[in-house]
């Protein structure tokens, strides 16, 4: 459990980086079996790329570095429950385990809305640990959106 907390804190640091540049604060860290780690944050706005979610970016980087599109035996740490796009990439990459923080009731594809990673009809199932540092992850998201609403409100008043 302690290594999970350590790596989730690293993912949270990535989420904070995203927030600082105006991106939705989601961070991810992917740990390969050899101990190599890759960390990324959300960047769809700054990269003008709808697929630039933290999970997608970290999976791409790890695949390139390992020269393989399969990431068997790896663990993905992410601060927010992945969406359908990211869950699909997790299945295709054959990621063994995912540890995530906050649930995403509107678009979550791991447990909240869909259960893609445990769907027996798919050719790969991923072990899931949910709720790891959920409060910290959720607080970061709430603060980001609160500040965004406040800014929008202030801009509309002027």
Coordinates of N, CA and C in Angstrom, one line a residue:
X1 N 0.8 -1.2 0.0 CA 0.0 0.0 0.0 C 0.9 1.3 0.0
X2 N 2.0 1.2 0.7 CA 2.8 2.4 0.8 C 3.4 2.8 -0.6
X3 N 3.8 1.9 -1.4 CA 4.3 2.3 -2.8 C 3.1 3.0 -3.6
X4 N 1.9 2.5 -3.4 CA 0.8 3.1 -4.1 C 0.6 4.5 -3.7
X5 N 0.7 4.8 -2.4 CA 0.5 6.2 -1.9 C 1.6 7.1 -2.5
X6 N 2.8 6.6 -2.5 CA 4.0 7.3 -3.0 C 3.7 7.7 -4.5
X7 N 3.3 6.7 -5.3 CA 3.1 7.0 -6.7 C 1.9 7.9 -7.0
X8 N 0.9 7.7 -6.2 CA -0.3 8.5 -6.3 C 0.0 10.0 -6.0
X9 N 0.9 10.2 -5.0 CA 1.3 11.6 -4.7 C 2.1 12.2 -5.9
X10 N 2.8 11.4 -6.6 CA 3.5 11.8 -7.8 C 2.5 12.2 -8.9
X11 N 1.4 11.4 -9.0 CA 0.4 11.7 -10.0 C -0.3 13.0 -9.6
X12 N -0.5 13.2 -8.3 CA -1.1 14.4 -7.8 C -0.3 15.7 -8.1
X13 N 1.0 15.5 -8.0 CA 1.9 16.6 -8.4 C 1.7 17.0 -9.9
X14 N 1.5 15.9 -10.7 CA 1.3 16.2 -12.1 C -0.1 16.9 -12.3
X15 N -1.1 16.5 -11.5 CA -2.4 17.2 -11.6 C -2.2 18.7 -11.2
X16 N -1.4 19.0 -10.2 CA -1.2 20.3 -9.8 C -0.5 21.1 -11.0
X17 N 0.4 20.5 -11.7 CA 1.0 21.2 -12.8 C 0.0 21.5 -13.9
X18 N -0.9 20.6 -14.1 CA -2.0 20.8 -15.1 C -2.8 22.0 -14.7
X19 N -3.2 22.1 -13.4 CA -4.0 23.2 -12.9 C -3.3 24.6 -13.1
X20 N -2.0 24.6 -12.9 CA -1.2 25.8 -13.1 C -1.2 26.4 -14.5
X21 N -1.4 25.5 -15.5 CA -1.4 26.0 -16.9 C -2.8 26.0 -17.4
X22 N -3.8 25.9 -16.5 CA -5.2 26.1 -17.0 C -5.8 24.8 -17.5
X23 N -5.2 23.7 -17.3 CA -5.8 22.4 -17.7 C -6.6 21.8 -16.5
X24 N -7.5 21.0 -16.8 CA -8.3 20.3 -15.8 C -7.2 19.4 -15.0
X25 N -7.1 19.6 -13.7 CA -6.1 18.9 -12.9 C -6.2 17.4 -12.8
X26 N -5.7 16.7 -13.8 CA -5.6 15.3 -13.7 C -4.2 14.9 -14.0
X27 N -3.6 14.0 -13.2 CA -2.3 13.6 -13.4 C -2.2 12.1 -13.4
X28 N -1.2 11.6 -14.1 CA -1.0 10.1 -14.2 C 0.5 9.8 -14.1
X29 N 0.7 8.6 -13.6 CA 2.1 8.0 -13.5 C 1.9 6.5 -13.9
X30 N 2.8 6.1 -14.8 CA 2.8 4.7 -15.2 C 4.1 4.1 -14.8
X31 N 4.0 3.0 -14.1 CA 5.1 2.3 -13.5 C 5.3 0.9 -14.3
X32 N 6.4 0.8 -14.9 CA 6.7 -0.5 -15.7 C 7.3 -1.5 -14.7
X33 N 7.2 -2.8 -15.1 CA 7.8 -3.8 -14.2 C 9.3 -3.7 -13.9
X34 N 10.0 -3.0 -14.8 CA 11.5 -2.8 -14.6 C 11.8 -1.6 -13.7
X35 N 10.7 -1.0 -13.2 CA 10.9 0.2 -12.3 C 10.9 1.5 -13.0
X36 N 10.9 1.5 -14.3 CA 10.8 2.8 -15.0 C 9.5 3.4 -14.8
X37 N 9.5 4.7 -14.6 CA 8.2 5.5 -14.4 C 8.1 6.6 -15.3
X38 N 6.9 6.9 -15.8 CA 6.6 8.0 -16.7 C 5.4 8.7 -16.1
X39 N 5.5 10.1 -16.1 CA 4.5 10.9 -15.5 C 4.0 11.9 -16.5
X40 N 2.7 12.2 -16.5 CA 2.1 13.2 -17.3 C 0.9 13.9 -16.7
X41 N 0.5 15.0 -17.3 CA -0.7 15.6 -16.8 C -1.6 15.9 -18.0
X42 N -2.8 16.3 -17.7 CA -3.8 16.6 -18.8 C -3.2 17.8 -19.6
X43 N -3.5 17.7 -20.9 CA -3.1 18.8 -21.8 C -3.9 19.0 -23.1
X44 N -5.2 18.6 -23.0 CA -6.0 18.8 -24.2 C -6.2 20.2 -24.7
X45 N -6.3 21.2 -23.8 CA -6.4 22.6 -24.1 C -5.2 23.1 -24.7
X46 N -4.1 23.0 -24.0 CA -2.8 23.5 -24.5 C -2.3 22.8 -25.8
X47 N -2.6 21.6 -25.9 CA -2.1 20.8 -27.1 C -3.1 20.8 -28.3
X48 N -4.3 21.4 -28.0 CA -5.4 21.4 -29.0 C -5.6 19.9 -29.5
X49 N -5.8 19.0 -28.5 CA -5.9 17.6 -28.8 C -6.8 17.0 -27.8
X50 N -8.0 16.6 -28.3 CA -9.0 16.0 -27.4 C -8.5 14.7 -26.7
X51 N -7.5 14.1 -27.3 CA -7.0 12.8 -26.8 C -5.8 13.0 -25.8
X52 N -5.4 14.2 -25.5 CA -4.3 14.5 -24.7 C -4.6 14.4 -23.2
X53 N -5.4 13.4 -22.8 CA -5.6 13.2 -21.4 C -4.3 12.6 -20.7
X54 N -4.2 12.8 -19.4 CA -3.0 12.4 -18.7 C -2.7 10.9 -19.0
X55 N -3.7 10.1 -18.9 CA -3.5 8.6 -19.1 C -3.0 8.3 -20.5
X56 N -3.6 9.0 -21.5 CA -3.2 8.7 -22.9 C -1.7 9.2 -23.1
X57 N -1.4 10.3 -22.6 CA 0.0 10.8 -22.8 C 1.0 9.9 -22.1
X58 N 0.7 9.5 -20.9 CA 1.7 8.6 -20.2 C 1.8 7.2 -20.9
X59 N 0.7 6.7 -21.4 CA 0.7 5.4 -22.1 C 1.5 5.6 -23.4
X60 N 1.3 6.7 -24.1 CA 2.1 6.9 -25.4 C 3.6 6.9 -25.0
X61 N 4.0 7.7 -24.0 CA 5.4 7.9 -23.7 C 6.0 6.5 -23.2
X62 N 5.3 5.8 -22.4 CA 5.8 4.5 -22.0 C 5.9 3.5 -23.1
X63 N 5.0 3.5 -24.0 CA 5.1 2.6 -25.2 C 6.2 2.9 -26.1
X64 N 6.4 4.2 -26.3 CA 7.6 4.7 -27.1 C 8.9 4.3 -26.5
X65 N 9.0 4.5 -25.2 CA 10.2 4.3 -24.5 C 10.6 2.8 -24.4
X66 N 9.5 2.0 -24.2 CA 9.7 0.5 -24.2 C 9.7 -0.2 -25.5
X67 N 9.4 0.6 -26.6 CA 9.4 0.1 -27.9 C 8.4 -1.0 -28.1
X68 N 7.3 -0.9 -27.4 CA 6.2 -1.9 -27.4 C 4.9 -1.3 -27.2
X69 N 3.9 -1.7 -27.9 CA 2.5 -1.2 -27.6 C 1.8 -1.9 -26.5
X70 N 2.4 -2.9 -26.0 CA 1.9 -3.6 -24.8 C 2.7 -3.2 -23.6
X71 N 2.0 -3.0 -22.5 CA 2.6 -2.6 -21.2 C 2.3 -3.6 -20.1
X72 N 2.4 -4.9 -20.5 CA 2.0 -5.9 -19.5 C 2.8 -5.8 -18.2
X73 N 2.1 -6.1 -17.1 CA 2.8 -6.0 -15.8 C 2.9 -4.6 -15.3
X74 N 2.4 -3.6 -16.0 CA 2.6 -2.2 -15.5 C 1.4 -1.8 -14.6
X75 N 1.6 -0.7 -13.9 CA 0.6 -0.2 -13.0 C 0.4 1.3 -13.4
X76 N -0.8 1.7 -13.6 CA -1.2 3.1 -13.9 C -1.8 3.8 -12.7
X77 N -1.2 4.9 -12.3 CA -1.8 5.7 -11.2 C -2.4 6.9 -11.8
X78 N -3.6 7.2 -11.5 CA -4.3 8.4 -12.0 C -5.2 9.0 -11.0
X79 N -5.2 10.3 -11.0 CA -5.9 11.0 -9.9 C -7.5 11.0 -10.1
X80 N -7.9 10.7 -11.3 CA -9.4 10.7 -11.6 C -9.7 9.5 -12.4
X81 N -10.8 8.9 -12.1 CA -11.3 7.7 -12.8 C -11.3 7.9 -14.3
X82 N -10.6 7.0 -15.1 CA -10.5 7.2 -16.5 C -11.9 7.2 -17.2
X83 N -11.9 7.9 -18.4 CA -13.1 7.9 -19.3 C -13.0 6.7 -20.2
X84 N -14.0 6.6 -21.1 CA -14.0 5.4 -22.0 C -12.8 5.4 -22.9
X85 N -12.4 6.5 -23.4 CA -11.2 6.6 -24.3 C -10.0 6.0 -23.6
X86 N -9.7 6.5 -22.4 CA -8.6 6.1 -21.6 C -8.7 4.6 -21.2
X87 N -9.9 4.2 -20.8 CA -10.1 2.8 -20.4 C -9.8 1.9 -21.6
X88 N -10.2 2.3 -22.7 CA -10.0 1.5 -23.9 C -8.5 1.4 -24.2
X89 N -7.7 2.5 -24.0 CA -6.3 2.4 -24.2 C -5.6 1.5 -23.1
X90 N -6.1 1.6 -21.9 CA -5.6 0.7 -20.9 C -5.8 -0.8 -21.2
X91 N -6.9 -1.1 -21.7 CA -7.2 -2.5 -22.2 C -6.3 -2.9 -23.3
X92 N -6.2 -2.0 -24.3 CA -5.3 -2.3 -25.5 C -3.9 -2.5 -25.1
X93 N -3.4 -1.7 -24.2 CA -2.0 -1.7 -23.8 C -1.7 -2.9 -22.8
X94 N -2.8 -3.5 -22.4 CA -2.7 -4.7 -21.4 C -2.1 -4.3 -20.1
X95 N -2.4 -3.1 -19.6 CA -2.0 -2.6 -18.3 C -2.6 -3.5 -17.3
X96 N -1.7 -4.0 -16.4 CA -2.1 -5.0 -15.4 C -3.0 -4.5 -14.3
X97 N -2.7 -3.2 -13.9 CA -3.3 -2.7 -12.7 C -3.5 -1.2 -12.8
X98 N -4.6 -0.7 -12.3 CA -4.8 0.7 -12.2 C -5.2 1.1 -10.8
X99 N -4.6 2.2 -10.3 CA -4.9 2.8 -9.0 C -5.4 4.2 -9.3
X100 N -6.6 4.5 -8.9 CA -7.1 5.9 -9.1 C -7.7 6.5 -7.9
X101 N -7.7 7.8 -7.9 CA -8.2 8.6 -6.8 C -9.7 8.9 -6.8
X102 N -10.1 10.0 -7.4 CA -11.5 10.4 -7.3 C -12.4 9.7 -8.4
X103 N -13.6 9.3 -8.0 CA -14.5 8.8 -8.9 C -15.0 9.9 -9.8
X104 N -15.5 9.5 -11.0 CA -16.0 10.4 -12.0 C -17.4 9.9 -12.4
X105 N -18.4 10.4 -11.7 CA -19.8 9.9 -11.9 C -20.4 10.2 -13.3
X106 N -19.9 11.2 -13.9 CA -20.4 11.6 -15.2 C -19.8 10.8 -16.4
X107 N -18.5 10.6 -16.3 CA -17.8 9.9 -17.5 C -16.9 8.7 -17.1
X108 N -17.0 8.3 -15.8 CA -16.1 7.3 -15.4 C -16.4 5.9 -16.0
X109 N -15.3 5.3 -16.6 CA -15.5 4.1 -17.3 C -14.9 2.9 -16.6
X110 N -14.5 3.1 -15.4 CA -13.9 2.0 -14.6 C -14.9 1.4 -13.6
X111 N -15.6 2.2 -12.9 CA -16.6 1.7 -12.0 C -17.9 2.6 -11.9
X112 N -17.8 3.9 -12.2 CA -18.9 4.7 -11.9 C -20.0 4.6 -13.0
X113 N -19.7 4.9 -14.2 CA -20.7 4.8 -15.3 C -20.7 3.5 -16.1
X114 N -19.4 3.1 -16.4 CA -19.2 1.8 -17.1 C -18.1 1.1 -16.3
X115 N -18.0 -0.2 -16.6 CA -17.0 -1.1 -15.9 C -16.2 -1.8 -17.0
X116 N -15.5 -1.0 -17.9 CA -14.8 -1.5 -19.0 C -13.6 -2.4 -18.6
X117 N -12.9 -2.0 -17.5 CA -11.7 -2.8 -17.2 C -12.0 -4.1 -16.6
X118 N -13.2 -4.4 -16.2 CA -13.5 -5.7 -15.6 C -14.5 -6.5 -16.5
X119 N -14.8 -5.9 -17.6 CA -15.8 -6.5 -18.6 C -15.2 -7.8 -19.1
X120 N -15.8 -9.0 -18.8 CA -15.4 -10.3 -19.2 C -15.5 -10.5 -20.7
X121 N -16.3 -9.7 -21.4 CA -16.4 -9.9 -22.8 C -15.1 -9.4 -23.5
X122 N -14.3 -8.6 -22.9 CA -13.1 -8.1 -23.5 C -12.0 -9.1 -23.3
X123 N -10.9 -9.0 -24.1 CA -9.8 -9.9 -24.0 C -8.8 -9.6 -22.9
X124 N -9.0 -8.6 -22.1 CA -8.1 -8.3 -21.0 C -8.9 -7.6 -19.9
X125 N -8.6 -8.0 -18.7 CA -9.2 -7.3 -17.5 C -8.0 -6.8 -16.7
X126 N -8.3 -5.6 -16.1 CA -7.3 -4.9 -15.3 C -7.7 -4.9 -13.9
X127 N -6.8 -5.2 -13.0 CA -7.0 -5.1 -11.5 C -7.2 -3.6 -11.2
X128 N -8.2 -3.3 -10.4 CA -8.6 -1.9 -10.1 C -8.5 -1.7 -8.6
X129 N -7.8 -0.6 -8.2 CA -7.8 -0.1 -6.8 C -8.4 1.3 -6.9
X130 N -9.5 1.6 -6.3 CA -10.1 2.9 -6.4 C -10.1 3.6 -5.1
X131 N -10.2 4.9 -5.1 CA -10.3 5.7 -3.9 C -9.0 6.1 -3.3
X132 N -7.8 5.8 -3.9 CA -6.5 6.1 -3.3 C -6.3 7.6 -3.4
X133 N -6.2 8.2 -2.2 CA -6.0 9.7 -2.1 C -7.1 10.4 -2.8
X134 N -8.3 9.8 -2.7 CA -9.5 10.4 -3.4 C -9.8 11.8 -2.9
X135 N -9.7 12.0 -1.6 CA -10.1 13.3 -1.1 C -9.2 14.4 -1.7
X136 N -7.9 14.1 -1.7 CA -6.9 15.1 -2.3 C -7.2 15.4 -3.7
X137 N -7.4 14.3 -4.5 CA -7.7 14.4 -5.9 C -9.0 15.2 -6.1
X138 N -10.0 14.9 -5.4 CA -11.3 15.6 -5.5 C -11.2 17.1 -5.1
X139 N -10.5 17.3 -4.1 CA -10.3 18.7 -3.6 C -9.6 19.6 -4.7
X140 N -8.6 19.0 -5.3 CA -7.9 19.7 -6.4 C -8.8 20.1 -7.5
X141 N -9.7 19.1 -7.9 CA -10.6 19.3 -9.0 C -11.7 20.4 -8.6
X142 N -12.2 20.3 -7.4 CA -13.2 21.2 -6.9 C -12.6 22.7 -6.8
X143 N -11.4 22.8 -6.3 CA -10.8 24.1 -6.3 C -10.6 24.7 -7.7
X144 N -10.2 23.9 -8.6 CA -10.0 24.3 -10.0 C -11.2 24.9 -10.6
X145 N -12.3 24.1 -10.5 CA -13.6 24.5 -11.1 C -14.2 25.6 -10.4
X146 N -14.0 25.7 -9.1 CA -14.5 26.9 -8.3 C -13.9 28.2 -8.8
X147 N -12.5 28.1 -8.9 CA -11.8 29.3 -9.4 C -12.2 29.6 -10.8
X148 N -12.4 28.6 -11.6 CA -12.8 28.9 -13.0 C -14.2 29.5 -13.1
X149 N -15.2 29.1 -12.3 CA -16.5 29.7 -12.2 C -16.4 31.1 -11.7
X150 N -15.6 31.4 -10.7 CA -15.4 32.7 -10.1 C -14.8 33.6 -11.2
X151 N -13.8 33.2 -11.9 CA -13.2 34.0 -13.0 C -14.2 34.3 -14.1
X152 N -15.0 33.3 -14.5 CA -16.1 33.5 -15.5 C -17.1 34.5 -15.0
X153 N -17.5 34.4 -13.8 CA -18.4 35.3 -13.2 C -17.9 36.8 -13.2
X154 N -16.6 36.9 -12.8 CA -16.0 38.2 -12.7 C -15.9 38.8 -14.1
X155 N -15.6 38.0 -15.1 CA -15.4 38.5 -16.5 C -16.8 38.9 -17.0
X156 N -17.9 38.3 -16.6 CA -19.2 38.6 -17.1 C -19.7 39.9 -16.5
X157 N -19.3 40.2 -15.3 CA -19.7 41.4 -14.6 C -19.1 42.7 -15.2
X158 N -17.9 42.6 -15.7 CA -17.2 43.8 -16.2 C -17.8 44.3 -17.5

